[in-house]
mmCIF file of C-alpha atoms and ligand atoms in Angstrom:
data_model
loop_
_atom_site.group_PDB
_atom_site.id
_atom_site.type_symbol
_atom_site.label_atom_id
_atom_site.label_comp_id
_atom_site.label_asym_id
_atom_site.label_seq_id
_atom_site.Cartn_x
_atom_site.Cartn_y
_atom_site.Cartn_z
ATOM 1 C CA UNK A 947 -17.693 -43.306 -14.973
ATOM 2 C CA UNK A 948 -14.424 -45.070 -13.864
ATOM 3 C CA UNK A 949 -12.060 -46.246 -15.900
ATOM 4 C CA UNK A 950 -12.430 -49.612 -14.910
ATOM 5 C CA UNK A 951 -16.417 -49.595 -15.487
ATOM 6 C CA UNK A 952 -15.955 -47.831 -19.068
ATOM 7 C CA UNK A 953 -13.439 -51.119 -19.697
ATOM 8 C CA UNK A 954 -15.921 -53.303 -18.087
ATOM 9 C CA UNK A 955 -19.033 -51.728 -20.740
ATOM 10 C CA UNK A 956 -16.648 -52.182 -23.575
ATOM 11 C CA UNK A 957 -16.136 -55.605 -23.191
ATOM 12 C CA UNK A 958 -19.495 -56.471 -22.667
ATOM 13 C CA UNK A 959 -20.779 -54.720 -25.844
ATOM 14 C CA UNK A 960 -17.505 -56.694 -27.516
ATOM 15 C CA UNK A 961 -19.238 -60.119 -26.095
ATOM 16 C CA UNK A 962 -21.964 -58.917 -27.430
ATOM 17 C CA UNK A 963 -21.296 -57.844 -30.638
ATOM 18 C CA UNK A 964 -19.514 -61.185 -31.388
ATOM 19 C CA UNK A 965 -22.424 -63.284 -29.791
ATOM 20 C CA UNK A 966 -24.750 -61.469 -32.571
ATOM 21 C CA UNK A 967 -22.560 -62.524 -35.282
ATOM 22 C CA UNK A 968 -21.952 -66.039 -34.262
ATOM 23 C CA UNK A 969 -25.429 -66.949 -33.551
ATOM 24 C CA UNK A 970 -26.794 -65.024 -36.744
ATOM 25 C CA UNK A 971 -24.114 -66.489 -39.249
ATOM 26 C CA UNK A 972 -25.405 -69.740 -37.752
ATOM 27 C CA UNK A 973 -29.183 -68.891 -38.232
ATOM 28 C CA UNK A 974 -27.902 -67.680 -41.556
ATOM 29 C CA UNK A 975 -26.530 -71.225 -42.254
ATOM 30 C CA UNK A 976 -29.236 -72.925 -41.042
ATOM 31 C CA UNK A 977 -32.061 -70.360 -43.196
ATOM 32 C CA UNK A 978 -30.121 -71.030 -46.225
ATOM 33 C CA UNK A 979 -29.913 -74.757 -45.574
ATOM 34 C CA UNK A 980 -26.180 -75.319 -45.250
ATOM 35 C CA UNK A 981 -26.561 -76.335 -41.452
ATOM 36 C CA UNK A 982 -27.452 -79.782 -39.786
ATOM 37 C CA UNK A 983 -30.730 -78.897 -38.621
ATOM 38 C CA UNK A 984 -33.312 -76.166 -38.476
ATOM 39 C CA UNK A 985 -35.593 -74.743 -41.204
ATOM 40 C CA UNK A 986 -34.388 -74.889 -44.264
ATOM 41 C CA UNK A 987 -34.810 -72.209 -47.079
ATOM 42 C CA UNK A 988 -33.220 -72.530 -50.510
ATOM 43 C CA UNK A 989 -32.828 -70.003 -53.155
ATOM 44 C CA UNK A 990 -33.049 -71.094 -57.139
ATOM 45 C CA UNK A 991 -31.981 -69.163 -59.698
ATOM 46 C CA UNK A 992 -34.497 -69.360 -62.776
ATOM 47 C CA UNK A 993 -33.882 -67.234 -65.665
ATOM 48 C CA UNK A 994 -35.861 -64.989 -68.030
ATOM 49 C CA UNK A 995 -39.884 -64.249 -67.090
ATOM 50 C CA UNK A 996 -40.404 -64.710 -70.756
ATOM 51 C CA UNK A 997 -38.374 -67.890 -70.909
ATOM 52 C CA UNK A 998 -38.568 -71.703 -70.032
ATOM 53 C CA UNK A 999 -35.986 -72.097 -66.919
ATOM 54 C CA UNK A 1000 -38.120 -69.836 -64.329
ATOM 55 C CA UNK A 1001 -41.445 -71.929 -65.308
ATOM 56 C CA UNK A 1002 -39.508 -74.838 -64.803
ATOM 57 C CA UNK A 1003 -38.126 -73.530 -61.266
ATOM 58 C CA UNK A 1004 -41.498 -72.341 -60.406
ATOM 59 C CA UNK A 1005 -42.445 -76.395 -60.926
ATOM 60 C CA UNK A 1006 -39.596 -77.630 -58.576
ATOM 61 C CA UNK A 1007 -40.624 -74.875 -55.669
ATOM 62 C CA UNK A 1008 -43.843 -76.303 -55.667
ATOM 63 C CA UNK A 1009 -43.223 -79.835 -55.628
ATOM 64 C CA UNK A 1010 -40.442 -79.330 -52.867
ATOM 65 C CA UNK A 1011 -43.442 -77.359 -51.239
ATOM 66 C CA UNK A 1012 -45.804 -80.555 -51.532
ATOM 67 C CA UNK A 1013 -42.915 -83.241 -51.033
ATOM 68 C CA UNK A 1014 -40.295 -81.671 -48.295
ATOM 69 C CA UNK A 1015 -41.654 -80.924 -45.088
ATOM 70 C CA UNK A 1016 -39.921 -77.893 -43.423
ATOM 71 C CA UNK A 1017 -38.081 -77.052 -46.666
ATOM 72 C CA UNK A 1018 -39.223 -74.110 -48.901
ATOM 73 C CA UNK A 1019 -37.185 -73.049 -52.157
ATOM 74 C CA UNK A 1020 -37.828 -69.307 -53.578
ATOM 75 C CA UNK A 1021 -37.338 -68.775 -57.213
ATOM 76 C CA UNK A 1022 -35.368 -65.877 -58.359
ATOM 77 C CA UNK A 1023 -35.567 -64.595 -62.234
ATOM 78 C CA UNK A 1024 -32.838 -63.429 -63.746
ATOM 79 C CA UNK A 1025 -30.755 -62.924 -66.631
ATOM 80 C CA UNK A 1026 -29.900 -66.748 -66.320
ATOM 81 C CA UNK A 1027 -26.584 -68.375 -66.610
ATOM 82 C CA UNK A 1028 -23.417 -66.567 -66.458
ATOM 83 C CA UNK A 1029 -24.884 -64.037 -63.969
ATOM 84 C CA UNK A 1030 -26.795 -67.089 -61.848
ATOM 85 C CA UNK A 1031 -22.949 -69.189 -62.078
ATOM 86 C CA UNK A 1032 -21.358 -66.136 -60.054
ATOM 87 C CA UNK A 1033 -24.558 -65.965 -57.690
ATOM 88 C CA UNK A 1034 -23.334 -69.777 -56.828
ATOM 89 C CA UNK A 1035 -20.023 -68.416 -56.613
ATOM 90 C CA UNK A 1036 -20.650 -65.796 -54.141
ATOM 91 C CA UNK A 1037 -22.883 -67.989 -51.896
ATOM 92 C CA UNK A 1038 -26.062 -66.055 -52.802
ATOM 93 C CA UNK A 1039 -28.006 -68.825 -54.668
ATOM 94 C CA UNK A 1040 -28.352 -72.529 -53.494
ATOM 95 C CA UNK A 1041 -29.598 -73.845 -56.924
ATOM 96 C CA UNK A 1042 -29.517 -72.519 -60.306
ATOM 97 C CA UNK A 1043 -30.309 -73.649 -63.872
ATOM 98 C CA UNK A 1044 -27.511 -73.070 -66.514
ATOM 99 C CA UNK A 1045 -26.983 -73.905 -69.348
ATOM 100 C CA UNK A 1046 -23.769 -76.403 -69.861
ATOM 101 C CA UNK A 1047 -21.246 -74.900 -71.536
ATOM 102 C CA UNK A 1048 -21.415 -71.760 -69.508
ATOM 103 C CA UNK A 1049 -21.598 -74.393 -66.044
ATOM 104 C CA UNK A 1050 -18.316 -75.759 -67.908
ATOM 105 C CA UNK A 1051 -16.654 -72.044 -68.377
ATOM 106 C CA UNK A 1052 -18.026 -71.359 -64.795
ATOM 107 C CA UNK A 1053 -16.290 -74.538 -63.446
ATOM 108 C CA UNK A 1054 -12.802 -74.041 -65.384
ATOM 109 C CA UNK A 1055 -12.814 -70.139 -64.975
ATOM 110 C CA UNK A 1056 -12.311 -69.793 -68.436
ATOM 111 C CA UNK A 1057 -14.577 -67.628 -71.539
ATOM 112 C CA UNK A 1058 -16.934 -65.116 -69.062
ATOM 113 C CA UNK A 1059 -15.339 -66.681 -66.081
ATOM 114 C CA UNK A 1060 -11.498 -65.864 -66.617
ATOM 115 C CA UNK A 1061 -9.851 -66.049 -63.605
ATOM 116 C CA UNK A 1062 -13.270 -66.348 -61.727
ATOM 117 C CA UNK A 1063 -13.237 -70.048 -61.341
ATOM 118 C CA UNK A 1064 -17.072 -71.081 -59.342
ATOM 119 C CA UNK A 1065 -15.179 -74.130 -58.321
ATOM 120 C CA UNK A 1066 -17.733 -74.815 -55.533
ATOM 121 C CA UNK A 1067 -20.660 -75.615 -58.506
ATOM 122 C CA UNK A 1068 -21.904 -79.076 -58.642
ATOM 123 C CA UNK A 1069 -23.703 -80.867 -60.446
ATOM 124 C CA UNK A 1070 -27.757 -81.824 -59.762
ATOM 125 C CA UNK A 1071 -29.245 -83.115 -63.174
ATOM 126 C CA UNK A 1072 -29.738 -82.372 -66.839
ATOM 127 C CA UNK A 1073 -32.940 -80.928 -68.366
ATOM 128 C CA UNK A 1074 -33.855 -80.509 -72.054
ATOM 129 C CA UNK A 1075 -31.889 -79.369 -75.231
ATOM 130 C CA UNK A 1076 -32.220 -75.933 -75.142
ATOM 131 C CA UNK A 1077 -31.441 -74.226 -79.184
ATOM 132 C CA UNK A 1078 -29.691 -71.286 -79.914
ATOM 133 C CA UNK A 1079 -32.745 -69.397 -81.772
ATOM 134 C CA UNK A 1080 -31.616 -66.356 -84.393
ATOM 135 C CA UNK A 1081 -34.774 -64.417 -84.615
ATOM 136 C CA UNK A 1082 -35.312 -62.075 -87.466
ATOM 137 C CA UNK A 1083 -37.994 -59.964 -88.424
ATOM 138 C CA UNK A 1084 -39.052 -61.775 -91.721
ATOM 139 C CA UNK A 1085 -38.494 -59.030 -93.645
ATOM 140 C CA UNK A 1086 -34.702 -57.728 -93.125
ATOM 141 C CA UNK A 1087 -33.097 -59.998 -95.297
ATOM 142 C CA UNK A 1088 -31.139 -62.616 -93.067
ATOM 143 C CA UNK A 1089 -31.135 -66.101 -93.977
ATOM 144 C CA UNK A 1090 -27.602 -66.726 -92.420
ATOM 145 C CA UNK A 1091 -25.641 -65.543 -89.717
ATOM 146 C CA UNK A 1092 -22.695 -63.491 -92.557
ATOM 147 C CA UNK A 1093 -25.881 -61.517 -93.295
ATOM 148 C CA UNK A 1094 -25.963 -59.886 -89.452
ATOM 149 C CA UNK A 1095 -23.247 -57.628 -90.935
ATOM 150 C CA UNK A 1096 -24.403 -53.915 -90.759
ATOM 151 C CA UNK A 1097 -27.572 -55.196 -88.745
ATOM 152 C CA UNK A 1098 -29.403 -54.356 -85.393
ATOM 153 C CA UNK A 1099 -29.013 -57.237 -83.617
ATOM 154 C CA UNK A 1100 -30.183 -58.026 -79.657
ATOM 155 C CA UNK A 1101 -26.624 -60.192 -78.464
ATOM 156 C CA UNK A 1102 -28.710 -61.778 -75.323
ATOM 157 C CA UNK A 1103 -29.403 -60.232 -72.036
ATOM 158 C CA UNK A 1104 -26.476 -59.394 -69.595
ATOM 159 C CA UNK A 1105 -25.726 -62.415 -67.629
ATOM 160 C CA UNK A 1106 -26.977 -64.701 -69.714
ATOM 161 C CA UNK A 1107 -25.526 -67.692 -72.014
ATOM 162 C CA UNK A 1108 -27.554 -66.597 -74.855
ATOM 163 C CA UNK A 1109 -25.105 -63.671 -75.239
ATOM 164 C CA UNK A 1110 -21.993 -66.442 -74.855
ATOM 165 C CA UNK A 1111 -23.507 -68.193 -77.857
ATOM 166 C CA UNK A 1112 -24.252 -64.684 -79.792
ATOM 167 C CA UNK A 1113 -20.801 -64.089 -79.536
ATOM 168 C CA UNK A 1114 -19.336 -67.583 -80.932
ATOM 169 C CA UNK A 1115 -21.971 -67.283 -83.351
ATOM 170 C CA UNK A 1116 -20.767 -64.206 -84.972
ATOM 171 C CA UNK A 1117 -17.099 -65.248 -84.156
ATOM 172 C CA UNK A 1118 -18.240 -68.327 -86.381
ATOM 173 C CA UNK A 1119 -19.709 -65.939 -89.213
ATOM 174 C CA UNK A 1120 -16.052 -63.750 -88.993
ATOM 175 C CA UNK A 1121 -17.881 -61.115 -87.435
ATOM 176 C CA UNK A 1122 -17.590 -58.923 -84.100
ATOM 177 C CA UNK A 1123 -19.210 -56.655 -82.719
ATOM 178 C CA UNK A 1124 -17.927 -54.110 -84.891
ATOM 179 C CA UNK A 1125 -19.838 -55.080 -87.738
ATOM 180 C CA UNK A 1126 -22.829 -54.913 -86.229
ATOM 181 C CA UNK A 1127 -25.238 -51.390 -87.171
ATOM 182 C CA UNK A 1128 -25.651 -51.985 -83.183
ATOM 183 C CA UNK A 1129 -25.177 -54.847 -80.587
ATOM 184 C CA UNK A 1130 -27.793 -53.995 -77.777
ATOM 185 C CA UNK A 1131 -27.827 -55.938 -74.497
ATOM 186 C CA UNK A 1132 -31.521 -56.159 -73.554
ATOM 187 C CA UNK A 1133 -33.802 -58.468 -71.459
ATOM 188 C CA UNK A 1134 -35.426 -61.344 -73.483
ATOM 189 C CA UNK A 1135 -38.984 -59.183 -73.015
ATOM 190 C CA UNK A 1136 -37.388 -56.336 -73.830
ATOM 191 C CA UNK A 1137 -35.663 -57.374 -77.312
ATOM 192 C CA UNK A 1138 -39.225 -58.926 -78.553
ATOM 193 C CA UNK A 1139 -40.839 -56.066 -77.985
ATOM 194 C CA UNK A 1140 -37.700 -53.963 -80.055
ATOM 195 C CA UNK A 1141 -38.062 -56.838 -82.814
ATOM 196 C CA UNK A 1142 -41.540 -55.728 -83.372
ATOM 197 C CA UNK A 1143 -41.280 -52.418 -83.397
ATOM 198 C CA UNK A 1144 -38.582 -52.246 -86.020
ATOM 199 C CA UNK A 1145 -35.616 -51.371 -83.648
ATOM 200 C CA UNK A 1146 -33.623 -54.120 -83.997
ATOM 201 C CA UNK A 1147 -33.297 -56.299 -87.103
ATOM 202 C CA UNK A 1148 -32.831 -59.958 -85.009
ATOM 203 C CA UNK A 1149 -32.295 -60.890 -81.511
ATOM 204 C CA UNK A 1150 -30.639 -64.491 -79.966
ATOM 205 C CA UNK A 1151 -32.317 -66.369 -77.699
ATOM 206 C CA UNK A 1152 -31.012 -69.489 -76.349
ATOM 207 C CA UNK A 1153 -33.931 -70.751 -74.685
ATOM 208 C CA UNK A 1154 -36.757 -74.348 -75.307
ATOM 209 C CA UNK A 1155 -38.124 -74.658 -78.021
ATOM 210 C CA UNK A 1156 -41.800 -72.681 -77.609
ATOM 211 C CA UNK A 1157 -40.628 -70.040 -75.277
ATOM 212 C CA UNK A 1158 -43.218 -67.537 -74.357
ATOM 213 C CA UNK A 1159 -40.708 -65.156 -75.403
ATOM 214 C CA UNK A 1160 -40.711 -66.125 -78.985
ATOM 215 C CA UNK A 1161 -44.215 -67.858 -79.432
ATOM 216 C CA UNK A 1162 -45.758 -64.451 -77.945
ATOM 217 C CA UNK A 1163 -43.615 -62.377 -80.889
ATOM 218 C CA UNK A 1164 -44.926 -64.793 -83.878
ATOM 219 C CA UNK A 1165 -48.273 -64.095 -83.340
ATOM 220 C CA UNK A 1166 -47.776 -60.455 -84.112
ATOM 221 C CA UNK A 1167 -44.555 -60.447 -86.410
ATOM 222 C CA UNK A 1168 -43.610 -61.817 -89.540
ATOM 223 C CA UNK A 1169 -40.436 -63.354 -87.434
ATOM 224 C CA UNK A 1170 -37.650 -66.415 -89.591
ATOM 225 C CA UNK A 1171 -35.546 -68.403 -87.168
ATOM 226 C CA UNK A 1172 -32.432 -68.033 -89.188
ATOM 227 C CA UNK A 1173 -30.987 -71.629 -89.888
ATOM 228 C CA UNK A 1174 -27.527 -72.156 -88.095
ATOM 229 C CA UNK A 1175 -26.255 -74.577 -90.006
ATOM 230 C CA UNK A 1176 -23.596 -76.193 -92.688
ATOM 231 C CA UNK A 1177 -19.898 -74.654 -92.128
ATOM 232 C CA UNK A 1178 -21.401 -72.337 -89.140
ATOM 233 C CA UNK A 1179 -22.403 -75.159 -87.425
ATOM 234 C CA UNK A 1180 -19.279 -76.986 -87.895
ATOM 235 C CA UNK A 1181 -17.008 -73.796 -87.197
ATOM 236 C CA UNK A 1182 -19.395 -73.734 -84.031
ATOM 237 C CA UNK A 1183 -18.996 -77.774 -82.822
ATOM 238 C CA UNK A 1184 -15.420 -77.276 -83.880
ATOM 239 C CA UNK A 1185 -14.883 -74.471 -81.028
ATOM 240 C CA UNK A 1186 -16.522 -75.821 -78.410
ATOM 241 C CA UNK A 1187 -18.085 -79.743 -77.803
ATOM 242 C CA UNK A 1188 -21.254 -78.532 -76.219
ATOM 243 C CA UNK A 1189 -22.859 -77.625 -79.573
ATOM 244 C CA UNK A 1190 -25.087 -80.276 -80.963
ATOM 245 C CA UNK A 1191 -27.429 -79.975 -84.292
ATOM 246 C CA UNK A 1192 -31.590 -80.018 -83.494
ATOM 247 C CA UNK A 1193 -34.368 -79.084 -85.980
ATOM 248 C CA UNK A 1194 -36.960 -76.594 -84.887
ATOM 249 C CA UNK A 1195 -40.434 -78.250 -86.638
ATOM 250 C CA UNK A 1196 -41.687 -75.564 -88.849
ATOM 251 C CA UNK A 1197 -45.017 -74.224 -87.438
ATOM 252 C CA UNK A 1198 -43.800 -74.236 -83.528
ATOM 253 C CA UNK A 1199 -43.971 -70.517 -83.500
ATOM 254 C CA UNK A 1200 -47.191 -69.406 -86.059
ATOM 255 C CA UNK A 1201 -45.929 -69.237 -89.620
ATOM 256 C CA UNK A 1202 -42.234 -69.891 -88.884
ATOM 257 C CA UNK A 1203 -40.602 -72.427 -91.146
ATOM 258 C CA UNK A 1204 -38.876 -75.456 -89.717
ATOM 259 C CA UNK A 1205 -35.013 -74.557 -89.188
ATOM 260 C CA UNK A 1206 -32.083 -76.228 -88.356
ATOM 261 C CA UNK A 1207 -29.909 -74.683 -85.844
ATOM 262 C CA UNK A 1208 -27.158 -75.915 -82.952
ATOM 263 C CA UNK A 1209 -28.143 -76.900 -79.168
ATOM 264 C CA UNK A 1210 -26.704 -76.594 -75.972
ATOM 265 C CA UNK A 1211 -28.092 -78.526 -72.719
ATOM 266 C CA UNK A 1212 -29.747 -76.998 -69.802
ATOM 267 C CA UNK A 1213 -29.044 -78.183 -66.647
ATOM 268 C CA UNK A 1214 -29.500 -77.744 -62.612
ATOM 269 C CA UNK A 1215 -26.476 -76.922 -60.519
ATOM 270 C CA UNK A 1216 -26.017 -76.499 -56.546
ATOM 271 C CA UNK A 1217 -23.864 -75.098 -54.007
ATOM 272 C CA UNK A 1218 -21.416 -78.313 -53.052
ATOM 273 C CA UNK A 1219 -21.812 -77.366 -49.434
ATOM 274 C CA UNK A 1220 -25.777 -78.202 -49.246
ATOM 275 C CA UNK A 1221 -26.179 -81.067 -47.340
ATOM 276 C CA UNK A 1222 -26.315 -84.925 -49.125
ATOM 277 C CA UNK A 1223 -29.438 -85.916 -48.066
ATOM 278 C CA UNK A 1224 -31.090 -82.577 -48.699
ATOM 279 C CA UNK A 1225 -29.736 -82.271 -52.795
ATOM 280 C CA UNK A 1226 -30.536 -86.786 -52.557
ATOM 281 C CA UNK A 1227 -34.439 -85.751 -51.204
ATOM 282 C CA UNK A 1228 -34.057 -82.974 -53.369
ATOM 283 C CA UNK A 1229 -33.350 -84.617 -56.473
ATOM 284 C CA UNK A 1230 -35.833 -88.090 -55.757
ATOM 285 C CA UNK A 1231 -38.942 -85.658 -55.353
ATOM 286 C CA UNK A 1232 -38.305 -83.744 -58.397
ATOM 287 C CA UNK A 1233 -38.303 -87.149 -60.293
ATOM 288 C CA UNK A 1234 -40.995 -88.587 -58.330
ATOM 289 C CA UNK A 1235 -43.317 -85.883 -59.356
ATOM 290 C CA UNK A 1236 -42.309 -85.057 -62.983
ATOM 291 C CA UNK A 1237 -45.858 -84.949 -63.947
ATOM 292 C CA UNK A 1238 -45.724 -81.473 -62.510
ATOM 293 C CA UNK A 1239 -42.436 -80.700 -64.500
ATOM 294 C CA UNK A 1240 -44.114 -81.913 -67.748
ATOM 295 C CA UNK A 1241 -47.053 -79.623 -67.357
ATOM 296 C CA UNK A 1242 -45.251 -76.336 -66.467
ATOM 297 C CA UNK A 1243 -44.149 -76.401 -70.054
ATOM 298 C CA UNK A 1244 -44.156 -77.869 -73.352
ATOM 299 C CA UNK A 1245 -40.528 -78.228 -73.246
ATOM 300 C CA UNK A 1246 -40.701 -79.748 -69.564
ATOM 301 C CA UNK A 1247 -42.091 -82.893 -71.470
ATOM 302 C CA UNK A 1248 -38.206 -83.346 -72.557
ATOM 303 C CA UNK A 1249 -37.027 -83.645 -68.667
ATOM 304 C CA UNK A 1250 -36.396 -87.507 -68.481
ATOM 305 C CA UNK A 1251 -34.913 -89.855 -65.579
ATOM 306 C CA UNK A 1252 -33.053 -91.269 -68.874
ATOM 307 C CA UNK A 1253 -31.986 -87.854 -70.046
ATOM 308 C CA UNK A 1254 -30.824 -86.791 -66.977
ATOM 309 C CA UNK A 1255 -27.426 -87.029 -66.992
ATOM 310 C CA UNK A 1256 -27.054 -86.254 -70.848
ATOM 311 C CA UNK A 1257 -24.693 -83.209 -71.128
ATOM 312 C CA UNK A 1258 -23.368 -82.958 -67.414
ATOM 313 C CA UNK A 1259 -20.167 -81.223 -67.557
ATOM 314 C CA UNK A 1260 -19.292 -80.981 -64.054
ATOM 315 C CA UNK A 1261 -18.479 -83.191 -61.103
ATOM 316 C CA UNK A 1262 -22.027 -84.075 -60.006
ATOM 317 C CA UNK A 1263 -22.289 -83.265 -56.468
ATOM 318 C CA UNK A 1264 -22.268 -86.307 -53.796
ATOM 319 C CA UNK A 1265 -26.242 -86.635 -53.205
ATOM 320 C CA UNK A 1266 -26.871 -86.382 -56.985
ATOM 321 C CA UNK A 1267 -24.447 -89.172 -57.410
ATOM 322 C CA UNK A 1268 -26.145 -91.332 -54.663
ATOM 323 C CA UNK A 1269 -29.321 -90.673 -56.595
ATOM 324 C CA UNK A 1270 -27.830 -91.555 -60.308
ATOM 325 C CA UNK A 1271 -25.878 -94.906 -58.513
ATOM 326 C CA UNK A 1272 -28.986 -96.247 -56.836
ATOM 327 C CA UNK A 1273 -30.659 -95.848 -60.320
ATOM 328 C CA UNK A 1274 -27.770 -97.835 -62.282
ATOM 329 C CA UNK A 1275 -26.869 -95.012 -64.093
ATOM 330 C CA UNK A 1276 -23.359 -94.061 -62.134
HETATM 331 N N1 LIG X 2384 -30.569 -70.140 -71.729
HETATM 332 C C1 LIG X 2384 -30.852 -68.804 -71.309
HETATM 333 C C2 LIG X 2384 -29.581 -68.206 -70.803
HETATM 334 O O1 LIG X 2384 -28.891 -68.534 -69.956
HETATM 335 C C3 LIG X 2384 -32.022 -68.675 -70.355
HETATM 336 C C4 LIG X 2384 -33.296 -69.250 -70.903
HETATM 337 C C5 LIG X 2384 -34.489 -69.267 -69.997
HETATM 338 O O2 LIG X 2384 -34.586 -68.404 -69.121
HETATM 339 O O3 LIG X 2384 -35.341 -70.136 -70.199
HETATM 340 O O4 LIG X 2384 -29.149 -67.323 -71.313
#
């Protein structure tokens, strides 16, 4: 072959080469519904099987399914927010639900976030009040947090906000990790089924009240929901806003006495570069069809168009604020 052919071949399979990655970032764009036009497929990140976000998310793929032509969203579990806030980050989710404090460490790269700022995470709406639920196994002698000390304790899933609150919790009690017997990291499946079988002494969930997770564990364990409350729950408001007080009505999980414990808010986030009009249609079919919300889950019933701003601790992105405007509430 001549020189000048060999050249000639090695441009060509340049052109090439570069043609393949322009047109595929652009189908890529398009696929992932960051582009003007073309099919649209969004990602959402839920969170735990055994939770209440991924219901939830399963709800809003099928009413996007019914209510957005060409549009199709895909529901991802996971181990929910802190690991879902740097999915945003990197561009691999569209949507997520978070909870808001860690959307508010996310956004000001501060607690799990330090120096990882996910400064292109907006704000969609606000769901329910989502408790921070101390689960012990009735019999191993915890009635307050100071009594973790020399425990077993689950600290939340990787990833996920319940293990943010773990730690402030303890923090609150004047305890670390240290004093723990253990601190194991394990899915929220995973640390019921330890709970039962004596392996752990408690485990923290963050999750609606009535999660599968927990309800599924009370019918087969003497389980308390250890009260967070009095100076742990001030220690706990006094550290960071997000924490509010709720009561969890005794009898929600068989046999469990009510208990009083703190709350954060759960809310649904988006990248900021999805289009306006897609997070605007995105946001008025969810709301137009909250029926199907409602009856995913008991704790669905708490999604609200008055609610739905309750908690936001981000910049809400543009289409969401066209939304809230046109309904008087911006
Ligand atoms: N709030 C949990 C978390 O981020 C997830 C709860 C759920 O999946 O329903 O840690």
């Amino acid at each position: 072959m001549s020189d000048r052919n060999s050249k000639r071949r090695r441009l060509f399979v340049l052109a090439l080469v570069l043609v393949l990655i322009v047109t595929g970032g652009v189908a890529t764009s398009f696929a992932r519904g960051r582009g003007e036009t073309g099919p649209t497929r969004l990602n959402m990140g839920g969170g735990w099987v055994t939770g209440v976000y991924f219901p939830l998310a399963g709800a809003m793929s099928r009413i996007v399914h019914t209510e957005m032509e060409g549009i199709s969203l895909t529901v991802e579990s996971s181990g929910a927010s802190v690991v879902n806030s740097n999915l945003i980050r990197s561009g691999d989710l569209d949507l997520a639900i978070v909870q808001n404090d860690v959307a508010s460490y996310a956004y000001a790269g501060r607690n799990a976030f330090d120096g990882n700022r996910v400064e292109n995470m907006r704000g969609l709406f606000s769901l329910y009040p989502e408790p921070v639920q101390l689960v012990a196994r009735a019999d191993a002698g915890i009635s307050s947090p100071s009594d973790l000390r020399g425990k077993r304790v689950a600290v939340g899933p990787l990833g996920s906000g319940a293990e943010v609150n773990a730690l402030q919790v303890l923090e609150a009690a004047g305890l670390s990790e240290s004093d723990l017997a253990a601190a194991e990291r394990l899915d929220a499946g995973e640390a019921a089924d330890y709970l039962r079988d004596g392996r752990i002494d408690a485990a923290f969930f963050t999750v609606a009240i009535g999660a599968a997770v927990i309800s599924d564990l009370a019918v087969s364990q003497n389980i308390r929901i250890v009260p967070i409350t009095g100076s742990y729950a001030d220690r706990l408001k006094a550290m960071e806003d997000f924490y509010a007080s709720v009561t969890i009505p005794a009898n929600t999980y068989t046999n469990v006495p009510e208990a009083q414990t703190v709350a954060v808010v759960s809310i649904v986030v988006g990248q900021a570069s999805l289009s306006d009009s897609l997070v605007y249609d995105f946001i008025t079919a969810v709301f137009d069809n909250i029926n199907v919300i409602h009856s995913a889950h008991a704790s669905g019933r708490m999604v609200t168009l008055d609610t739905a701003l309750d908690g936001m601790p981000i910049p809400l992105h543009p289409g969401a604020e066209r939304f809230f405007s046109e309904k008087g509430m911006r």
